[in-house]
PDB file of C-alpha atoms in Angstrom:
ATOM      1  CA  UNK A   1       0.074  -0.505  -0.245  1.00 51.00           C
ATOM      2  CA  UNK A   2       2.506   2.369   0.929  1.00 53.00           C
ATOM      3  CA  UNK A   3       4.056   2.226  -2.781  1.00 49.00           C
ATOM      4  CA  UNK A   4       1.159   3.276  -4.309  1.00 49.00           C
ATOM      5  CA  UNK A   5       0.484   5.590  -2.308  1.00 58.00           C
ATOM      6  CA  UNK A   6       3.915   6.847  -3.165  1.00 56.00           C
ATOM      7  CA  UNK A   7       2.978   6.290  -6.566  1.00 47.00           C
ATOM      8  CA  UNK A   8       0.073   8.402  -6.450  1.00 56.00           C
ATOM      9  CA  UNK A   9       1.603  11.074  -5.146  1.00 51.00           C
ATOM     10  CA  UNK A  10       4.222  10.957  -8.210  1.00 52.00           C
ATOM     11  CA  UNK A  11       2.090  10.969 -10.473  1.00 48.00           C
ATOM     12  CA  UNK A  12       0.094  13.881  -9.441  1.00 48.00           C
ATOM     13  CA  UNK A  13       3.313  16.111  -9.214  1.00 52.00           C
ATOM     14  CA  UNK A  14       4.050  15.163 -12.743  1.00 52.00           C
ATOM     15  CA  UNK A  15       0.988  15.555 -14.305  1.00 51.00           C
ATOM     16  CA  UNK A  16      -1.497  17.436 -11.778  1.00 52.00           C
ATOM     17  CA  UNK A  17      -4.657  14.822 -12.543  1.00 51.00           C
ATOM     18  CA  UNK A  18      -4.763  11.842 -12.747  1.00 49.00           C
ATOM     19  CA  UNK A  19      -4.087   9.838 -16.179  1.00 48.00           C
ATOM     20  CA  UNK A  20      -6.905   8.651 -17.943  1.00 47.00           C
ATOM     21  CA  UNK A  21      -7.624   5.023 -17.623  1.00 44.00           C
ATOM     22  CA  UNK A  22      -5.321   4.876 -14.253  1.00 44.00           C
ATOM     23  CA  UNK A  23      -6.034   2.216 -11.827  1.00 41.00           C
ATOM     24  CA  UNK A  24      -5.069   4.728  -9.145  1.00 41.00           C
ATOM     25  CA  UNK A  25      -9.030   5.761  -7.851  1.00 46.00           C
ATOM     26  CA  UNK A  26      -8.537   9.116  -5.495  1.00 47.00           C
ATOM     27  CA  UNK A  27      -9.611   8.243  -2.633  1.00 47.00           C
ATOM     28  CA  UNK A  28     -13.356   9.209  -1.402  1.00 50.00           C
ATOM     29  CA  UNK A  29     -12.746  12.589   0.215  1.00 50.00           C
ATOM     30  CA  UNK A  30     -16.336  14.077   2.756  1.00 49.00           C
ATOM     31  CA  UNK A  31     -18.028  16.310   1.049  1.00 49.00           C
ATOM     32  CA  UNK A  32     -18.789  19.633   2.378  1.00 45.00           C
ATOM     33  CA  UNK A  33     -19.981  21.306   0.298  1.00 42.00           C
ATOM     34  CA  UNK A  34     -23.898  20.940   1.202  1.00 40.00           C
ATOM     35  CA  UNK A  35     -23.020  22.641   4.678  1.00 41.00           C
ATOM     36  CA  UNK A  36     -20.983  25.046   3.803  1.00 42.00           C
ATOM     37  CA  UNK A  37     -22.325  27.245   0.956  1.00 41.00           C
ATOM     38  CA  UNK A  38     -25.558  27.856   3.315  1.00 43.00           C
ATOM     39  CA  UNK A  39     -23.792  28.553   5.970  1.00 43.00           C
ATOM     40  CA  UNK A  40     -21.251  31.136   4.516  1.00 37.00           C
ATOM     41  CA  UNK A  41     -23.998  32.611   2.333  1.00 46.00           C
ATOM     42  CA  UNK A  42     -26.552  33.202   5.722  1.00 49.00           C
ATOM     43  CA  UNK A  43     -22.647  34.702   7.387  1.00 62.00           C
ATOM     44  CA  UNK A  44     -21.821  36.567   4.870  1.00 61.00           C
ATOM     45  CA  UNK A  45     -25.778  38.101   4.724  1.00 60.00           C
ATOM     46  CA  UNK A  46     -25.893  38.567   8.592  1.00 68.00           C
ATOM     47  CA  UNK A  47     -22.125  41.051   7.884  1.00 72.00           C
ATOM     48  CA  UNK A  48     -23.681  42.614   5.442  1.00 72.00           C
ATOM     49  CA  UNK A  49     -27.073  43.664   7.620  1.00 67.00           C
ATOM     50  CA  UNK A  50     -24.994  44.798  10.179  1.00 66.00           C
ATOM     51  CA  UNK A  51     -23.019  46.512   8.315  1.00 73.00           C
ATOM     52  CA  UNK A  52     -25.936  48.806   6.443  1.00 69.00           C
ATOM     53  CA  UNK A  53     -27.499  49.288   9.835  1.00 64.00           C
ATOM     54  CA  UNK A  54     -24.466  50.440  11.604  1.00 65.00           C
ATOM     55  CA  UNK A  55     -24.319  53.179   8.751  1.00 65.00           C
ATOM     56  CA  UNK A  56     -27.506  53.796   9.082  1.00 58.00           C
ATOM     57  CA  UNK A  57     -27.392  54.651  12.575  1.00 58.00           C
ATOM     58  CA  UNK A  58     -23.889  55.681  13.714  1.00 57.00           C
ATOM     59  CA  UNK A  59     -24.629  53.098  16.952  1.00 61.00           C
ATOM     60  CA  UNK A  60     -21.510  50.246  17.957  1.00 59.00           C
ATOM     61  CA  UNK A  61     -21.402  47.312  16.299  1.00 64.00           C
ATOM     62  CA  UNK A  62     -22.027  45.916  19.609  1.00 64.00           C
ATOM     63  CA  UNK A  63     -25.570  47.533  19.746  1.00 66.00           C
ATOM     64  CA  UNK A  64     -26.193  47.261  15.841  1.00 69.00           C
ATOM     65  CA  UNK A  65     -25.366  43.248  16.573  1.00 67.00           C
ATOM     66  CA  UNK A  66     -27.958  43.286  19.850  1.00 66.00           C
ATOM     67  CA  UNK A  67     -30.614  44.952  17.594  1.00 65.00           C
ATOM     68  CA  UNK A  68     -30.052  42.809  15.069  1.00 66.00           C
ATOM     69  CA  UNK A  69     -31.125  40.041  17.158  1.00 64.00           C
ATOM     70  CA  UNK A  70     -33.412  41.661  19.071  1.00 64.00           C
ATOM     71  CA  UNK A  71     -35.526  42.624  17.262  1.00 63.00           C
ATOM     72  CA  UNK A  72     -36.941  42.639  13.602  1.00 58.00           C
ATOM     73  CA  UNK A  73     -37.808  45.037  10.295  1.00 52.00           C
ATOM     74  CA  UNK A  74     -37.672  48.677  11.212  1.00 54.00           C
ATOM     75  CA  UNK A  75     -38.703  48.579  15.001  1.00 50.00           C
ATOM     76  CA  UNK A  76     -34.780  47.461  15.502  1.00 51.00           C
ATOM     77  CA  UNK A  77     -33.280  51.619  14.956  1.00 56.00           C
ATOM     78  CA  UNK A  78     -36.646  52.054  17.799  1.00 57.00           C
ATOM     79  CA  UNK A  79     -34.542  50.038  20.005  1.00 56.00           C
ATOM     80  CA  UNK A  80     -31.211  50.515  19.349  1.00 56.00           C
ATOM     81  CA  UNK A  81     -32.152  54.569  19.553  1.00 61.00           C
ATOM     82  CA  UNK A  82     -33.614  54.066  23.115  1.00 63.00           C
ATOM     83  CA  UNK A  83     -30.375  52.018  23.993  1.00 60.00           C
ATOM     84  CA  UNK A  84     -28.106  54.677  23.447  1.00 60.00           C
ATOM     85  CA  UNK A  85     -30.438  57.597  24.626  1.00 59.00           C
ATOM     86  CA  UNK A  86     -30.420  54.808  28.291  1.00 59.00           C
ATOM     87  CA  UNK A  87     -26.682  54.134  27.498  1.00 61.00           C
ATOM     88  CA  UNK A  88     -26.336  58.553  27.065  1.00 57.00           C
ATOM     89  CA  UNK A  89     -28.136  58.979  30.411  1.00 51.00           C
ATOM     90  CA  UNK A  90     -26.039  56.694  32.079  1.00 56.00           C
ATOM     91  CA  UNK A  91     -22.804  58.601  30.812  1.00 58.00           C
ATOM     92  CA  UNK A  92     -24.192  61.834  31.147  1.00 54.00           C
ATOM     93  CA  UNK A  93     -24.735  60.748  34.753  1.00 59.00           C
ATOM     94  CA  UNK A  94     -21.240  59.426  35.459  1.00 59.00           C
ATOM     95  CA  UNK A  95     -19.905  62.642  33.727  1.00 60.00           C
ATOM     96  CA  UNK A  96     -21.710  65.319  35.483  1.00 64.00           C
ATOM     97  CA  UNK A  97     -19.390  67.930  36.862  1.00 67.00           C
ATOM     98  CA  UNK A  98     -16.718  67.083  34.688  1.00 72.00           C
ATOM     99  CA  UNK A  99     -15.133  70.947  32.991  1.00 80.00           C
ATOM    100  CA  UNK A 100     -16.709  71.546  30.116  1.00 81.00           C
ATOM    101  CA  UNK A 101     -14.485  74.738  28.738  1.00 89.00           C
ATOM    102  CA  UNK A 102     -14.664  73.714  24.801  1.00 94.00           C
ATOM    103  CA  UNK A 103     -17.242  73.652  22.359  1.00 95.00           C
ATOM    104  CA  UNK A 104     -19.327  76.182  20.117  1.00 96.00           C
ATOM    105  CA  UNK A 105     -21.400  78.792  19.731  1.00 97.00           C
ATOM    106  CA  UNK A 106     -23.555  78.245  16.548  1.00 96.00           C
ATOM    107  CA  UNK A 107     -25.330  81.219  14.403  1.00 96.00           C
ATOM    108  CA  UNK A 108     -28.868  80.480  12.653  1.00 95.00           C
ATOM    109  CA  UNK A 109     -30.293  82.836  10.226  1.00 94.00           C
ATOM    110  CA  UNK A 110     -34.214  82.233   8.568  1.00 92.00           C
ATOM    111  CA  UNK A 111     -36.240  85.447   7.230  1.00 89.00           C
ATOM    112  CA  UNK A 112     -36.428  88.055  10.135  1.00 90.00           C
ATOM    113  CA  UNK A 113     -35.597  85.798  12.947  1.00 94.00           C
ATOM    114  CA  UNK A 114     -31.896  85.525  14.158  1.00 96.00           C
ATOM    115  CA  UNK A 115     -30.475  82.781  17.032  1.00 96.00           C
ATOM    116  CA  UNK A 116     -27.233  82.804  18.762  1.00 97.00           C
ATOM    117  CA  UNK A 117     -26.330  79.208  20.457  1.00 97.00           C
ATOM    118  CA  UNK A 118     -23.701  77.814  22.929  1.00 97.00           C
ATOM    119  CA  UNK A 119     -22.996  73.852  23.638  1.00 97.00           C
ATOM    120  CA  UNK A 120     -20.054  72.751  25.896  1.00 96.00           C
ATOM    121  CA  UNK A 121     -17.529  70.121  26.006  1.00 94.00           C
ATOM    122  CA  UNK A 122     -14.727  69.125  27.726  1.00 92.00           C
ATOM    123  CA  UNK A 123     -12.366  68.976  24.691  1.00 91.00           C
ATOM    124  CA  UNK A 124     -11.589  71.042  21.150  1.00 93.00           C
ATOM    125  CA  UNK A 125     -11.109  67.556  20.153  1.00 93.00           C
ATOM    126  CA  UNK A 126     -14.909  67.004  20.398  1.00 92.00           C
ATOM    127  CA  UNK A 127     -15.865  70.494  19.259  1.00 94.00           C
ATOM    128  CA  UNK A 128     -14.532  69.568  15.933  1.00 93.00           C
ATOM    129  CA  UNK A 129     -16.630  66.195  15.706  1.00 93.00           C
ATOM    130  CA  UNK A 130     -18.944  66.504  12.738  1.00 92.00           C
ATOM    131  CA  UNK A 131     -21.735  64.312  15.833  1.00 91.00           C
ATOM    132  CA  UNK A 132     -20.952  67.346  18.009  1.00 94.00           C
ATOM    133  CA  UNK A 133     -21.802  69.859  15.774  1.00 94.00           C
ATOM    134  CA  UNK A 134     -25.055  68.017  14.874  1.00 92.00           C
ATOM    135  CA  UNK A 135     -26.107  68.445  18.213  1.00 93.00           C
ATOM    136  CA  UNK A 136     -25.518  72.285  17.735  1.00 95.00           C
ATOM    137  CA  UNK A 137     -27.377  72.334  14.631  1.00 94.00           C
ATOM    138  CA  UNK A 138     -30.159  70.600  16.847  1.00 92.00           C
ATOM    139  CA  UNK A 139     -29.863  72.993  19.343  1.00 95.00           C
ATOM    140  CA  UNK A 140     -30.009  75.705  17.152  1.00 95.00           C
ATOM    141  CA  UNK A 141     -33.230  74.420  15.099  1.00 93.00           C
ATOM    142  CA  UNK A 142     -34.798  73.416  18.532  1.00 93.00           C
ATOM    143  CA  UNK A 143     -34.445  77.142  18.945  1.00 95.00           C
ATOM    144  CA  UNK A 144     -35.530  78.454  15.886  1.00 94.00           C
ATOM    145  CA  UNK A 145     -38.862  76.526  15.919  1.00 92.00           C
ATOM    146  CA  UNK A 146     -39.913  77.898  19.587  1.00 92.00           C
ATOM    147  CA  UNK A 147     -38.653  81.899  17.910  1.00 90.00           C
ATOM    148  CA  UNK A 148     -41.384  81.077  15.662  1.00 86.00           C
ATOM    149  CA  UNK A 149     -44.514  79.864  17.269  1.00 87.00           C
ATOM    150  CA  UNK A 150     -43.848  83.243  19.250  1.00 85.00           C
ATOM    151  CA  UNK A 151     -45.942  86.476  18.729  1.00 82.00           C
ATOM    152  CA  UNK A 152     -44.366  89.029  16.399  1.00 76.00           C
ATOM    153  CA  UNK A 153     -44.129  92.434  17.743  1.00 71.00           C
ATOM    154  CA  UNK A 154     -45.891  94.758  14.584  1.00 69.00           C
ATOM    155  CA  UNK A 155     -43.686  97.902  15.381  1.00 76.00           C
ATOM    156  CA  UNK A 156     -40.803  97.167  16.943  1.00 84.00           C
ATOM    157  CA  UNK A 157     -37.760  94.537  17.515  1.00 91.00           C
ATOM    158  CA  UNK A 158     -38.325  91.640  20.773  1.00 92.00           C
ATOM    159  CA  UNK A 159     -34.984  89.653  21.661  1.00 94.00           C
ATOM    160  CA  UNK A 160     -35.018  86.740  24.601  1.00 94.00           C
ATOM    161  CA  UNK A 161     -32.849  84.578  26.002  1.00 96.00           C
ATOM    162  CA  UNK A 162     -33.195  80.610  27.199  1.00 96.00           C
ATOM    163  CA  UNK A 163     -31.140  79.610  29.939  1.00 95.00           C
ATOM    164  CA  UNK A 164     -29.684  75.716  30.082  1.00 94.00           C
ATOM    165  CA  UNK A 165     -32.878  74.118  31.710  1.00 94.00           C
ATOM    166  CA  UNK A 166     -35.042  76.754  29.338  1.00 95.00           C
ATOM    167  CA  UNK A 167     -33.225  75.162  26.092  1.00 95.00           C
ATOM    168  CA  UNK A 168     -32.496  70.970  27.192  1.00 92.00           C
ATOM    169  CA  UNK A 169     -36.795  71.007  27.782  1.00 92.00           C
ATOM    170  CA  UNK A 170     -37.736  72.507  24.207  1.00 94.00           C
ATOM    171  CA  UNK A 171     -38.843  70.337  21.635  1.00 90.00           C
ATOM    172  CA  UNK A 172     -35.882  68.275  19.324  1.00 82.00           C
ATOM    173  CA  UNK A 173     -37.735  69.350  16.102  1.00 70.00           C
ATOM    174  CA  UNK A 174     -40.277  67.705  13.441  1.00 66.00           C
ATOM    175  CA  UNK A 175     -37.420  64.582  12.573  1.00 70.00           C
ATOM    176  CA  UNK A 176     -36.549  63.291  16.206  1.00 71.00           C
ATOM    177  CA  UNK A 177     -38.272  62.048  18.983  1.00 71.00           C
ATOM    178  CA  UNK A 178     -38.199  64.049  22.483  1.00 79.00           C
ATOM    179  CA  UNK A 179     -36.363  67.092  23.635  1.00 86.00           C
ATOM    180  CA  UNK A 180     -33.164  68.762  23.415  1.00 92.00           C
ATOM    181  CA  UNK A 181     -31.756  67.331  26.626  1.00 88.00           C
ATOM    182  CA  UNK A 182     -32.681  63.852  24.896  1.00 86.00           C
ATOM    183  CA  UNK A 183     -30.645  64.848  21.958  1.00 87.00           C
ATOM    184  CA  UNK A 184     -28.009  66.174  24.694  1.00 90.00           C
ATOM    185  CA  UNK A 185     -28.292  62.382  26.335  1.00 86.00           C
ATOM    186  CA  UNK A 186     -27.964  60.394  22.984  1.00 83.00           C
ATOM    187  CA  UNK A 187     -24.172  62.995  22.049  1.00 86.00           C
ATOM    188  CA  UNK A 188     -23.145  62.294  25.525  1.00 86.00           C
ATOM    189  CA  UNK A 189     -23.231  57.960  25.086  1.00 82.00           C
ATOM    190  CA  UNK A 190     -21.663  58.114  21.489  1.00 83.00           C
ATOM    191  CA  UNK A 191     -19.197  60.904  22.618  1.00 84.00           C
ATOM    192  CA  UNK A 192     -17.825  60.094  25.686  1.00 84.00           C
ATOM    193  CA  UNK A 193     -17.808  63.525  26.983  1.00 89.00           C
ATOM    194  CA  UNK A 194     -19.726  65.692  29.888  1.00 88.00           C
ATOM    195  CA  UNK A 195     -21.704  67.675  27.185  1.00 91.00           C
ATOM    196  CA  UNK A 196     -23.810  71.047  28.114  1.00 92.00           C
ATOM    197  CA  UNK A 197     -26.685  72.796  26.185  1.00 95.00           C
ATOM    198  CA  UNK A 198     -25.247  76.122  28.039  1.00 96.00           C
ATOM    199  CA  UNK A 199     -27.590  79.365  26.095  1.00 97.00           C
ATOM    200  CA  UNK A 200     -29.073  80.839  23.479  1.00 97.00           C
ATOM    201  CA  UNK A 201     -30.693  84.187  22.512  1.00 97.00           C
ATOM    202  CA  UNK A 202     -32.978  84.949  19.659  1.00 95.00           C
ATOM    203  CA  UNK A 203     -33.414  87.814  17.915  1.00 95.00           C
ATOM    204  CA  UNK A 204     -36.787  89.373  15.641  1.00 94.00           C
ATOM    205  CA  UNK A 205     -37.070  92.261  13.527  1.00 92.00           C
ATOM    206  CA  UNK A 206     -39.374  94.023  11.715  1.00 90.00           C
ATOM    207  CA  UNK A 207     -39.706  95.511   7.952  1.00 87.00           C
ATOM    208  CA  UNK A 208     -36.887  99.026   8.964  1.00 88.00           C
ATOM    209  CA  UNK A 209     -34.908  96.387  11.407  1.00 92.00           C
ATOM    210  CA  UNK A 210     -32.110  94.628  10.167  1.00 92.00           C
ATOM    211  CA  UNK A 211     -29.837  91.963  12.653  1.00 95.00           C
ATOM    212  CA  UNK A 212     -25.290  92.505  11.893  1.00 94.00           C
ATOM    213  CA  UNK A 213     -23.670  89.021  12.864  1.00 95.00           C
ATOM    214  CA  UNK A 214     -20.494  87.679  12.735  1.00 96.00           C
ATOM    215  CA  UNK A 215     -18.811  84.311  13.897  1.00 96.00           C
ATOM    216  CA  UNK A 216     -15.171  84.260  14.428  1.00 93.00           C
ATOM    217  CA  UNK A 217     -13.190  81.671  12.911  1.00 86.00           C
ATOM    218  CA  UNK A 218     -16.417  80.871  11.081  1.00 83.00           C
ATOM    219  CA  UNK A 219     -16.595  77.487   9.895  1.00 82.00           C
ATOM    220  CA  UNK A 220     -20.061  76.048   7.528  1.00 79.00           C
ATOM    221  CA  UNK A 221     -20.281  72.394   6.404  1.00 76.00           C
ATOM    222  CA  UNK A 222     -22.974  71.687   3.940  1.00 70.00           C
ATOM    223  CA  UNK A 223     -24.245  68.677   6.576  1.00 76.00           C
ATOM    224  CA  UNK A 224     -24.733  71.757   8.506  1.00 79.00           C
ATOM    225  CA  UNK A 225     -27.994  73.387   7.143  1.00 77.00           C
ATOM    226  CA  UNK A 226     -27.194  76.640   7.088  1.00 87.00           C
ATOM    227  CA  UNK A 227     -25.309  76.722  10.661  1.00 93.00           C
ATOM    228  CA  UNK A 228     -22.027  79.015  11.444  1.00 95.00           C
ATOM    229  CA  UNK A 229     -19.804  77.700  13.781  1.00 96.00           C
ATOM    230  CA  UNK A 230     -17.179  79.291  15.641  1.00 96.00           C
ATOM    231  CA  UNK A 231     -15.415  80.535  19.281  1.00 96.00           C
ATOM    232  CA  UNK A 232     -16.915  83.926  19.007  1.00 97.00           C
ATOM    233  CA  UNK A 233     -20.561  85.100  18.204  1.00 97.00           C
ATOM    234  CA  UNK A 234     -22.294  88.242  17.742  1.00 97.00           C
ATOM    235  CA  UNK A 235     -25.680  89.810  16.688  1.00 97.00           C
ATOM    236  CA  UNK A 236     -26.039  93.349  15.434  1.00 97.00           C
ATOM    237  CA  UNK A 237     -29.474  94.738  15.947  1.00 96.00           C
ATOM    238  CA  UNK A 238     -30.144  98.061  13.424  1.00 94.00           C
ATOM    239  CA  UNK A 239     -33.003 100.201  12.133  1.00 92.00           C
ATOM    240  CA  UNK A 240     -32.587 101.974   8.736  1.00 86.00           C
ATOM    241  CA  UNK A 241     -35.059 104.043   7.083  1.00 76.00           C
ATOM    242  CA  UNK A 242     -34.162 102.674   3.633  1.00 73.00           C
ATOM    243  CA  UNK A 243     -32.979  98.982   2.079  1.00 70.00           C
ATOM    244  CA  UNK A 244     -29.367  99.243   1.702  1.00 69.00           C
ATOM    245  CA  UNK A 245     -27.101  96.933  -0.780  1.00 70.00           C
ATOM    246  CA  UNK A 246     -24.205  97.506   1.505  1.00 83.00           C
ATOM    247  CA  UNK A 247     -26.127  96.805   5.107  1.00 89.00           C
ATOM    248  CA  UNK A 248     -24.558  92.968   5.227  1.00 90.00           C
ATOM    249  CA  UNK A 249     -21.060  94.611   4.840  1.00 93.00           C
ATOM    250  CA  UNK A 250     -22.040  97.131   7.587  1.00 93.00           C
ATOM    251  CA  UNK A 251     -23.563  94.209   9.912  1.00 93.00           C
ATOM    252  CA  UNK A 252     -20.744  92.157   9.850  1.00 95.00           C
ATOM    253  CA  UNK A 253     -18.354  94.752  10.078  1.00 96.00           C
ATOM    254  CA  UNK A 254     -20.606  95.978  13.453  1.00 97.00           C
ATOM    255  CA  UNK A 255     -20.704  92.622  14.361  1.00 97.00           C
ATOM    256  CA  UNK A 256     -16.893  92.090  14.421  1.00 96.00           C
ATOM    257  CA  UNK A 257     -16.358  94.886  16.284  1.00 97.00           C
ATOM    258  CA  UNK A 258     -18.888  93.654  19.480  1.00 97.00           C
ATOM    259  CA  UNK A 259     -16.313  90.454  19.192  1.00 97.00           C
ATOM    260  CA  UNK A 260     -13.343  92.129  19.206  1.00 95.00           C
ATOM    261  CA  UNK A 261     -14.032  95.219  21.819  1.00 95.00           C
ATOM    262  CA  UNK A 262     -16.824  93.889  24.031  1.00 95.00           C
ATOM    263  CA  UNK A 263     -18.718  96.514  24.816  1.00 95.00           C
ATOM    264  CA  UNK A 264     -20.984  95.927  27.735  1.00 95.00           C
ATOM    265  CA  UNK A 265     -23.998  98.902  25.899  1.00 95.00           C
ATOM    266  CA  UNK A 266     -24.558 100.286  23.220  1.00 95.00           C
ATOM    267  CA  UNK A 267     -24.340 104.046  24.234  1.00 93.00           C
ATOM    268  CA  UNK A 268     -25.191 107.295  22.520  1.00 91.00           C
ATOM    269  CA  UNK A 269     -23.548 109.206  19.679  1.00 89.00           C
ATOM    270  CA  UNK A 270     -22.997 112.063  22.102  1.00 89.00           C
ATOM    271  CA  UNK A 271     -20.636 110.166  24.652  1.00 86.00           C
ATOM    272  CA  UNK A 272     -17.342 111.428  24.604  1.00 85.00           C
ATOM    273  CA  UNK A 273     -14.648 108.668  24.124  1.00 83.00           C
ATOM    274  CA  UNK A 274     -12.800 107.622  27.352  1.00 78.00           C
ATOM    275  CA  UNK A 275     -13.323 107.113  30.897  1.00 77.00           C
ATOM    276  CA  UNK A 276     -16.546 105.112  31.159  1.00 74.00           C
ATOM    277  CA  UNK A 277     -17.716 105.913  27.918  1.00 75.00           C
ATOM    278  CA  UNK A 278     -14.387 103.086  26.573  1.00 86.00           C
ATOM    279  CA  UNK A 279     -17.317 100.371  27.523  1.00 91.00           C
ATOM    280  CA  UNK A 280     -20.348 101.938  25.544  1.00 94.00           C
ATOM    281  CA  UNK A 281     -20.122 100.870  21.583  1.00 95.00           C
ATOM    282  CA  UNK A 282     -20.463 104.246  20.189  1.00 95.00           C
ATOM    283  CA  UNK A 283     -17.980 105.855  21.596  1.00 94.00           C
ATOM    284  CA  UNK A 284     -15.304 103.056  21.880  1.00 94.00           C
ATOM    285  CA  UNK A 285     -12.295 103.709  19.050  1.00 93.00           C
ATOM    286  CA  UNK A 286     -13.652 101.908  15.956  1.00 94.00           C
ATOM    287  CA  UNK A 287     -11.692  98.126  15.793  1.00 95.00           C
ATOM    288  CA  UNK A 288     -11.109  98.359  12.113  1.00 94.00           C
ATOM    289  CA  UNK A 289     -10.066 101.589  12.084  1.00 94.00           C
ATOM    290  CA  UNK A 290      -9.014 103.081  15.794  1.00 93.00           C
ATOM    291  CA  UNK A 291      -8.464 107.043  14.255  1.00 94.00           C
ATOM    292  CA  UNK A 292     -12.234 107.390  14.538  1.00 94.00           C
ATOM    293  CA  UNK A 293     -14.844 106.069  16.897  1.00 94.00           C
ATOM    294  CA  UNK A 294     -17.764 103.527  16.091  1.00 95.00           C
ATOM    295  CA  UNK A 295     -20.498 106.054  16.525  1.00 94.00           C
ATOM    296  CA  UNK A 296     -17.841 108.400  13.395  1.00 94.00           C
ATOM    297  CA  UNK A 297     -17.820 105.187  11.012  1.00 95.00           C
ATOM    298  CA  UNK A 298     -21.937 104.092  11.600  1.00 93.00           C
ATOM    299  CA  UNK A 299     -23.660 107.590  11.191  1.00 90.00           C
ATOM    300  CA  UNK A 300     -22.296 107.976   7.393  1.00 90.00           C
ATOM    301  CA  UNK A 301     -24.091 104.260   6.846  1.00 89.00           C
ATOM    302  CA  UNK A 302     -27.639 105.545   7.435  1.00 86.00           C
ATOM    303  CA  UNK A 303     -28.141 103.301  10.340  1.00 90.00           C
ATOM    304  CA  UNK A 304     -28.866 103.378  13.845  1.00 93.00           C
ATOM    305  CA  UNK A 305     -27.350 100.686  16.323  1.00 95.00           C
ATOM    306  CA  UNK A 306     -30.189  99.830  18.587  1.00 95.00           C
ATOM    307  CA  UNK A 307     -29.353  96.796  20.166  1.00 96.00           C
ATOM    308  CA  UNK A 308     -26.350  93.886  20.544  1.00 97.00           C
ATOM    309  CA  UNK A 309     -25.987  90.348  21.866  1.00 97.00           C
ATOM    310  CA  UNK A 310     -22.431  88.838  22.387  1.00 97.00           C
ATOM    311  CA  UNK A 311     -21.563  85.423  23.327  1.00 97.00           C
ATOM    312  CA  UNK A 312     -17.852  84.295  23.931  1.00 96.00           C
ATOM    313  CA  UNK A 313     -17.558  79.797  24.297  1.00 95.00           C
ATOM    314  CA  UNK A 314     -16.825  78.628  28.304  1.00 90.00           C
ATOM    315  CA  UNK A 315     -17.161  82.449  28.928  1.00 87.00           C
ATOM    316  CA  UNK A 316     -18.174  82.219  32.667  1.00 75.00           C
ATOM    317  CA  UNK A 317     -16.470  79.102  33.235  1.00 62.00           C
ATOM    318  CA  UNK A 318     -13.205  80.598  34.813  1.00 50.00           C
ATOM    319  CA  UNK A 319     -15.271  82.840  37.473  1.00 39.00           C
ATOM    320  CA  UNK A 320     -17.189  79.903  38.325  1.00 41.00           C
ATOM    321  CA  UNK A 321     -13.481  77.602  38.859  1.00 43.00           C
ATOM    322  CA  UNK A 322     -12.107  80.053  40.781  1.00 35.00           C
ATOM    323  CA  UNK A 323     -15.339  80.615  42.667  1.00 32.00           C
TER     324      UNK A 323
END
């Protein structure tokens, strides 16, 4: 038998196959194709479904696999959302109290309404993550929806602020479940850092008014609707007797001044520069041309500055830490 086996190996090595009519027969081999085919196909199908669910929802492989094992049909996405939210609340409880000095200011304008929001996180690395930026977008959209439900003032502008708890209680929007607080929990669960919805400001203006805006270090993304993001933001409310073509440019320059010079009040054109007037916007040296005051820049433009809002990311955190 050993001689026949050796001859068989020799013939296969030389020809790559058994010669026709050879008396040497291949030993019967166990056939696995009947079982391996379907098993491999099912495994490939499950992996493809897992990858598809992962891409669609953004949740972890572990949770997506658990959803596929637990649920069928579209229910798996609802299950994933609830599980991620629960995990987010659990992480939020553990991370509560950790410093949130970083984050972003978000600016959104639609029609006669402009909103400015601030959302904070622990690190600048997370603030540059698209998931965090989408949370800022959701907060801005939620604030915008809130403003649009408020009654308009027929002849004057209106301005309002929302603190952290008021902001957290706003509905998340027509395409999202729950409140902004729920969206915050989901983001904490995904990114693993403490975050807070710090504040929001909104301005609505009637005809005859204009809102200039500026965001320092502005960045935009096609994924973020019309949202503009940065570390500083300003809104400047101006009254104008006629619609001018350069209003957008004037508004941007006024916003730059507010961000750079951090005035505490508007003041008036009659204020003398220096002394206590240094904190009044119109009597401050104009940021882009310190040889004149801001009032001297504004006057020939045909607009009157009536109010402003300034946000600085992380503002107040240092004072709170010192206390």
